[in-house]
Every structure is written in C-alpha cells, then in structure tokens.
Steps between C-alpha positions, in 0.01 A plus 500: 500500500359168620557347157858621502554345846364167384717511191805580707422212740453258210821612336693452823358149542596407147853622560529292818372189322743557213789537743403180686481306172841626398656396831344153485599437139856621562537269802364205302742560210795523740394180676434308176845584361661317791271196471386256232164516325302315771275803560400723208292817501201473265332835552421771754172681560317723747234350730178682589618553858820669382740208544745398229426157353803308368427178312783245490563157357701248700643174375372381164128581490385622841397860579453711808406861582677726748290789636740781601428795732448828318732683743796265437777513613372703803182305548256413781293233322640156416590310187260217422533204262226329299566187295342225291381179675819297449696773680256551785715355778806678367289819498389444862857450616617815321213708645578378850863603450386847388247553779727367774791725407600753768656742249396655170583255224646601166391348172826311448471336844147379418606368159799323653271330753252412225770331294637315803160363598420399144821303464425313822152421377643344183799336668341151488451507121761731347830664581490839666531778251571764762845612596394528864747330732259454789404157631232358268337317794477801733157625398358182350222483758378846403327380187526123446171312489434309821367185334832445326348357183569733205179419314286536810689819579424650161133408541492658848660819363230520237221449756657757728522754220132459424412542865704815537319647202167426669625647828602824331170520313313451827703773665421740218134404528497565875661840456253593229196387702599654830670805347754464776788745499847363454600581855313557823436856610551389859813709531437759230733790554709319759745302290748449777244360739405185313659228288552648157363327190848424368388257231290562193169315486640229274799451727289496816261238365804322356639456852173341607497275194859391563412418861202296383701313237771420754235348728355294215839367398599394851168339599652152526772612741291740714151346492368846409309575183323815387286622214337837423125492551329577171842601359516787750868529592400701809292215644647156557361165601776325696508129593723371779572130534780254584525600864724314745390136480543462878307815582146516633390728217598238244296242688202734493543548125495124444172472688368799306587323175314187606193700597484776236746405226775760534816528708623856468454838665373764261581868544397808311745788457389848393761753388436873480548611142806721445607488866657154502777427598482791745160399639437152645231272360185405686525129584194299595432132549233371263485136607500280700368648822780527754458463873480802726595834355773378267342668199516838675845434637631434150368839390662664805849359452755775541659438163163586337459832683595817320711612796715184471470422130829451315461597131822320405357158582350290223162332542653153491686563827192666653283199419766263629495682832120487511511128421754439777282699739196289410700179533603598851177640642200413284248219544196432283147509634401162358154517656392802293263436210636812334801298383272335244590620149160402367281697738745782565694545173578863582696419815480371854452843653195724498519837331502683832822325601670624186399860568613466861833372373517802274428728796786339694733557206404863441491605867795280611303419815526133603189293559380403848584139424852604405539715813409217734716247316797418728732435209392803299799715591762240412312399184467827316733754656818606328802528733676751276192721501485502879873577516451791260222642712714461812781695341261774397376530856857541623549811289408788728520871444723711715211732584119496491356469152259769390660785695625653179866415535540178310830426335509563123648152458189336641245360259154659515170325481303584184147565628351542153646170382365329809153648450504399133592143588238497776228613259599222263487247781160634603369439148598135513369454854172669412459275197548176691279622787224562248541143377485365855184703562344362181575144614349570843182632342486210254530248782210664682268430207231253602554313175834381635368345820556151359854375460595407148451806288849544365617856540858401564643626175859593561521765234753735654551857387800720552381855433700762325698710741336812365144424402228282636345468158808355338446145618553187297346176619596160366335212678688196605264285299693599190797290604304190399616568147858454615458185706579266215818687420612531860418152627620268230752228568782749527337716768486482872131436563228292341203666338181512705237250400234765451540848362333813625264708295639821362175682441507788745264791532657826613419865530720795585522413865415138570569176320285218631548141398177326413511124462225256408538263793265222607207608711617260768817703535311827523291364782797369691421133437847439361659582830259271680583218262864543588414450863516869587221741587456806277731790582333812633641765263468777758684300765759414238530871417540588869788254531669646193456861613609432858833349386563758229663842479165682509469540878865611551459739208184652648678527836788689341264744330294559813803571719548850357578783738271755341208532263719723287697192399176328401402792278830470314400151386129557450434231241682228693320585822164510327566142394596417860169643624303305240677171576454532877136596454446201271659264753283650774190421294590129489419324832743216432784738414450766767727306737791628290438842653517368857805382689685224313772267633847659518355843422623806690201721419176400334352677200217609730740670742674686220171599339366649824817707535459632150138578580627743761735657245218525247276656762772750589541614142124529451476711815781723376342537156168590660667755725728663243272496200139612493370516142851579384557782754703503818274498808478812713713538808381319807450683824645233723855555612593132478304188420552135417467420129295189562237693695459812289247349266190307581494271201315173481744221416261378232535831315860411423378206292263709287602704198247730341441428135452871433846595624822426317706341775880503474652158449692520828185572699308226321775250580493599867126441509549164329749395766262612772216302341725196449588496869133486595440227241782288644378552858147405405615186318717386790224579746250295302741206516527533877868588487458830684389401848433858609377620164223761513331571169426857609865577560795530270770233529740755637274571796379148561848347500704766671822389658495510879637809673854458626535404861605764746879520498499438874338162441685185401871438498615764253822682573505875553589593141222285358251637747604861444480447123148363532399794720652751258326349198166471675511862614605649166349277232179705480700824475715401201281627218241768578331790333526852639484864396836592346536876531612712209517824701666598827794369701416135438437542129610222270831573328344455153197721569596735218532210255162371610327835452644550151431147377180402322276241666622146424331325210308176542801282406715673760225468760485125437878468525514700823217290641701188417802648675297587808344155511847344489630729773201431723591130524873479426687758710775341712440497877752358744655590832825579320351737242167597345342726238178701545306690233233772506286591202220748441175392334453852363860537379594154374826622343641612837640253753720492807718218624673438831789253508627367833879467483615135493670357805872435458545833319572855622136575408361243744171604660486839327185623322576637151233681302469507119252705294389340173321632191374317190571734206266520198737274302480220758555206453704583189721705729584422864332658803661805654643429847628757751685420823357719778703401809795731435507729806358786291748437221812477715567126518603254229419156638643296216688537169161424344296728729597861447442783746286661229267201517615345172482119499772350281375168370528341157141382522393865523720593203686744724834337429648292220506132583482171315230462239289267714514734799315790338131574518276304269127546464459162668695621805305586814505740792537200732830420327614858557419495871659159559808611302544802728453279807741227393749664259545847652442454874787251523754412774789681326356787293846654454571253219194615304704804400628464140856366491518421870430133446868449423568559870291202605705262715779751562601657831434848362159399374410357839605819682316727260187285509497495882537878517222545243270267697560694821379821335198323350411345836511839674279657232260207520451548875463878469283529188336157446420432866493807725362736233239243396387457859470876545323558167396175328465487123145591399283192464743274688444622856360171631766299319787698652360491854426127482837420346699681768278380786552133412869525405616775737708278729642311202600826329653651814702184564640515148601869534663439839715233337614754239593749772785272605674523161374829354771764440261792555372372834377835631275574203357149496451512881298825471291349221446187709380706799262698280362175360447358849311817598269475199442128548403560862226734379336223296172361626393141442333443167272237660480313829568173319820634345611631839458160664680314222801732481533501878523121500750491214748778580737531792566847639786683334 
C-alpha cells in the first residue's frame, strides 16, 4: 500500500511538471510569434528542486537561464535569472524587476522586460532590435556600469561574476558545515504569526547580493563600501568615509589618519541566514573607538530593531541612514590606543563589548549610556512608530476583555505563537549570556592581570534561530585578503600599512585571538612610552559593563512578579544567577550590584526581593511535599505560613546529593544562595553600613515601618489607606484548616476526596502559585484580595475579594472556593462563587446564582484565543480578573449583546436599575450576612475591614439612599448593617486610636 501511495504521489508530480512545461512553452511560442528573433529558446529541463529551467539565447552569442516556479501559473515562489558574465548587470536589473513586482508575473511579461533591458544595454553600440516602444533611457541606470568606460565595465562584470561564484560556494559550504535548515523553526506551526519565507534560497541570497553590488557600484557617490568577509555573503565588512568636510567627525578622521594611517569608520554587519530581508542585521562598530556609548547606540537604532525593521528597504539606504547618524552625533576617541591597527588588528573594542552589543540587539533593551543620553530619544526614535502605538492605545473595547463576551470581529492573541517566539528569543539570550559569562571568567584569570594580552578578537557569531550547535564563525582577520581589492585607487579608503594575522585558534565555544606581540607590550611598557600609564583591565571592564545593556537587562529580569515566571525561563535565569554571582566574586566589579547613578532600583534591592520569593516557594515546597507525599493535617485552626516551619535559612542553600531535586526547587535555592553571596560581597566592600553577616540581607536591610497615619501631613484618605494596609497586610495570605465536612465544608470537598494525591510536578507548580500569591495579592483601601490555603490539602483554597469602590459591589466581602484538579495546570482551576444568598442571588452576568463563574480564563465561556486558559496562566490572574473585569461599575453591560446599548438612554436606565439591585444584594449578603457569619478562615479580615471602613461604607450607602428607587428595602438593609457594625469590637487599641482621628462621626 505504501509503495502504491508513493507511486501515485510521483505520478501526480510528474503530471504537474508536464502541465507547467506545456504552459510555459505555449506562452513562449505565442510571444515569439509577435516578436523578432532577439530571444530564442535553446532547451528546457527539470531542476533538482522541481523548478523548470529554460535556457535562452539573446542577441548574437549571449545566453541566460530562467528558473521558473513549478506551480506556474499559480505560483508562490519567484522567477529567477542567471546569466553569463557579460550579461551580469542586465541580469541584476531583470531580477530586481521580478522580485519587486507586486503581482504575479507571466512569462511573456518577463521576456518583454528582458528584451527591453537588453536593447537599452546595447543602445550605445547597435540599433535596438526590439519592437518595444518604451523610452530607451527610462531604465538605463538599472544596469549600466558606473565607471562609464566600456572596457573597464566589461572587466568589472567579469570580476563580479567570479566573486558571485565564490559567494555562492561559500554559502553552500556554510550550509553543509552547520547543517542549518532552510528556514528557522522559530514560528513552526504558526505561519500567520511571522514573516513568511516568500523567496527561495537562491532568490533570498540574490537580494542580499544585489544590495551588496549596488553599494559597491555607488561607493564614489555615497562614501560607503562593503565586502563579504571571507566570501560570506551573510557577513559584511563596511567602510564609511567622505563625511561632511565641515563636520567635527571629519576633523577627527583626519587626525586619525595622521596618527594611525586610516580615515574611515569600519562596521561589521551580520545577517541571519534565510531570514533576511525580514530580520534586521546585527550592526557593530569595529574601528575606530567612538566616544561615549556611540557603538551601543548604533546597535540600538530603531531601524535596526525587529519591531521597527522594514523588510522593503535595501541595505544601501540603511547604511546611508547609519552614516548620517554617525556624521551628526559621533566623535572619535583619539586618545585610545585601541585605534592602532598594528596592535589591535581585530578591532578597537574588546570582545565583551561585542557580546554586550549583541545582548542589546537581542533583548531590545537600551544601554545605560543610551538611557542617560539627552539626545537619545530624538536620535533613534521613529515618529511613525510612536504614532502607530498611539493609535493602537486609542482602540478600546466596549466592555471588559476576558469576561467571555468578546466580539467575533476582534482579533485574538495567539498564546502558542507568542510562547514559541519567546522560547526562540530565550535561546538567543541564553547563548549571548553564556558568552558574557565566559568573558567575565576569562578576565578574572590571573594571567590577564597585565594589560596587553590581546583578547579583543571581534569574531562575532549570529547563532541559528533553532540550534545552539549550528554556529558558523568567520573571524574578521580574514578580510585582510580583500584589502587590496577594496582599497585600491578606485575605492574610498586607503589600505592599512600593516595587516593583521589570520591564524586563529577556535573551539566549539570560544575563539581567542593569539598574537605574537613584543614583550614590552605585554608588560604595559608600550602605553608608558606613549605617555600613558597601563590600563587596569578590570577597571576598564567595569566602565564597559556600567555603560552597557547588562545592568538594565538584569534589572528587567529581576523585576518579575512571581517565581513562577522565573521557572518558565529556567535557562535564562540560571545564566542571570551565574553572571551576578561572578560579578559578586570580583571586588572591583561588585559596585555594579549597588546603587548606580540614575538607577531607580539597584540589583541588590531586586535580588533581596527575589530572595523572599525564593524563600516563600521553598517554604511551600517543604510544607506541601514530604518525601513526595502531602503532609498530614495540622491541628492549628489558623497559622501564618512564615512561622509554621522552623527552618534554618542556611538549609535553603543546601541540596542533598542523594536526592533528585526538581529543577524549579534547585533554581529557588540558587537564587537564595545568590542573594547571600551578593550581600556578603557588598558587606565586605563596606557598602552595607548596617550589614550583619549573621543575618540575611532581607532582615538586615528591612525598610522602615510606615509612620502612624496620624503623624505627618497626610490627608485623611492617605492616612486611612496606610492604616488599612498596615492592619491587613499580615492577614492576606494565611494557612488554615479548610473543612471538607459540615456546614462550612469547601464546595469542592467531593472532588477533593475522589482525586488522587497530586504528583510531585503538581506539588511544585502549586507551591510556585502559593509563593506568588503570598507576595503579590493586591491590597488597597479601594479593594483587596485575601487567600487561605491548607498545608494538608494543598489543592483546596479559598479567596475573599473586597468589592472595588466606585462599583455596586463596593465594600462587600465575596467568597470563592477554589480547587486544583488533577489535570492542573493543563486545565484551569475550578472556581465556585459562594456569596449567593443560598443560591437565590445572581450578582453579575458572570456570577451565577448557582455559583458558576463565567470567565474566559477559566474556559467557562468562549472568548478570544488569548483570553483562554494556558498552562502558563496563574491563579493570581484569575483572581485579579474577577476583581477587575467582573466586579465593574456597570455590570449590566457584561451580559452578551447588551454592549450595543452603551451610551444610549435605554442602556443608562437599565444599567442604573441593575446597579440598584446589585447594591441592595451587596449590603444584605456581602456585608450584613458576612458580619453575622463570616466566611471560614476570614473572620479577622472581615472584622478588621469593616471596623476601619465602617464610616466610609455607611457614608457611601447613605448617598445612594437619596437616588435609589427601592428606598425602603435599602433603608432596612442600611439599618441592619448599622446594627451589626455597632456590635464590632476594636481589633486593636492602635487601630481604634487611628480610625478615631481619621473619621468624622456619621
């Protein structure tokens, strides 16, 4: 059967090829009958990749080949032309016409264009043989040789043909060595979510070649020249010269020429194979050394960021914009010895700077030097990009997103595509972080204490988007072979007086340049002879790191809200831990972890916060998992999670070698250990004035307690907010006994009893969730969320959400029972709304009287793709979604179809009536009933909440009494509430004093 299928498939392919050939040959015959014999068909054949190969002769004795798509005339690939050397420029012009076309071209259109271009090429020596009536001068610039001399032009065409052959051979060699796939798997399975590979490999590389040739041909007009390094079309050496003669940069270049013998700025461009032109190149400055952070700012230009990259631009225009940018803002550091071609042939920048540049490019995070540059915004920002973002922000939904009632016309967010792209980005970030770590460790080697050992090789690697192993490295030293060609009398820059060595030693990870330099240079004598003292390499490294993207990048990674987010990017965060630990081990670099100028939060501050999160998850893991089993039920009714276990802090840093520790737990311990390492290093440098080596940084550097709200000049709202937070912050996340029997039994008790104990992976995930909740629950005077968990029943939880002010739910206490099913986190948690007046009240279109919670994130209603539960979603997201998307000021419009009434008189009347009912139910069931019989586990929360806010709540209800249609019912509810509030006793004497000072009698 399989053989028959293959035979059938082969037969079908042959039929398709035969049909395509017939169509092409018929079109050619029809076209040729209307024309003269300028173009003649010699033969047709089938290429290995399935394309139809048509060989033509044109003129008297010149030939060319047209590669035709196998699906013609309904094709997705492109035609492509190959020709002999004398026709190379004609070939380039024809290919540009084909690739730039906005519509599918037919064979006769391509042949007509070919004949037209050929006649114009020969117009200076012979009459046009074509019957085309178009202007013979219209497209002359598309292919005519720039030099103007026919003999020199023919010679240039021949040289160019030979080069293109070498470029293609090099490309084939690179593909064979790296075994790189033809396209990146970055967006595998998500075709619509990334730029499609619309060109074949030959066409894609042909675009790059055409761009390069265009730059070469216009070097005299633009002052820009380029050449592939070691014939690698995906890596260019670019030379910029002929800047504004009145500009300061040109003056610097003249001085540079007098001192070091060259007067150009050299760049290196690295293109990602098979993704250009849809992926921007990496651009780095090779030499000379520019003042300030210009090298990093070039890499961070908006036009070079993927989010702003325009694939329709050619590289000539991109380089012209970079040149103009340099001419406006750049100055050369003429005092740097690294501008010397003899002693630093590999470039004026150290290897670390190149990897930091790469990090800035991959992460799209600007460097510190760029951030503090006053002209940075006007230099690199794109006005049209900002306008586009502004317009996006103006597009608002008619109702809260995520409530399950999104319009079918709205575009969903593809979570899987986003996660796939994020994983790809993580691979590149991890790779460059590993390189940065290697450079840090190399620089700590005692053998590099003396300045002069040249490890500044600027070999720059762009990894494959799909595999770390598929890396091709071509060192810049190889461009020496091209200097003679590029810097003859017809080129823009003179050749350097001394050439660099090309002998490089490399392994799979590191390529280190080794140069036989004079012993005087190795000992730093050379610098002294130039009137300068030797450079301290570590101080030099500190300066580079401080101005780079590294610190802002670390800040961004350490500002996560939960440890769960860290565990989603394990490899990246392991590199972050290693880099910070390495910096902490270097006394001259440890200052990077302390407060830096213009820094909002230091690395140390962020690390100590993450230490608390790591500690929380380790406590939860210890409590919920004992040798793979769930701990037995505790006897205490309610207890604080941070006090349930007497664990030595040092035990968090130790992992038994005999126990296979989950990766998430190991990473948490590594973060905890890193925090202590950083604190110790800063303490040893005297940067922590109150540092105590016997205490953790979180306890030795605690933030001061807030002042009493009665103190200072705060207004009443600020003071009441401070009092509210201070009184309730320790009650937000606690552990208690959640009953599975009796009147207060958890709604999902039956589910819990039937379910098997959670496996180790689920225990770890739940521990991560609990750790995130313990530090991230919202708490404000206007609204707050409280959670109760059970150490013995980790899959059961309870939540209490205080209704947000400004809504009909304001001040009410709404209980939700939560259960993690056995399929969690593949499936969402089960959530039941308990405050329903014994099943009689529906508080919201999304909160049913049966207790059902309608929310896309819970998969209880169809919403947009990005609104549904994903295994990376969290319980915190669920709780915040209920608080902010369901408990809203006008819940009436959450009902499907009712959004069309928004802004109408009828909609306003209906919404007001709906709110009046909700308000009445809130007072009766979420206030009075909660005061009479508080939700189990939240007794202290409810009493404290109403004691502090009682006068504020009563004032708000009295205001509603003036406009409420059902005044009698609301008045009775108000009186009942007053009676219950009068029964409350002070939670503490301090709270009593503060609220008495803040509130006026009602």
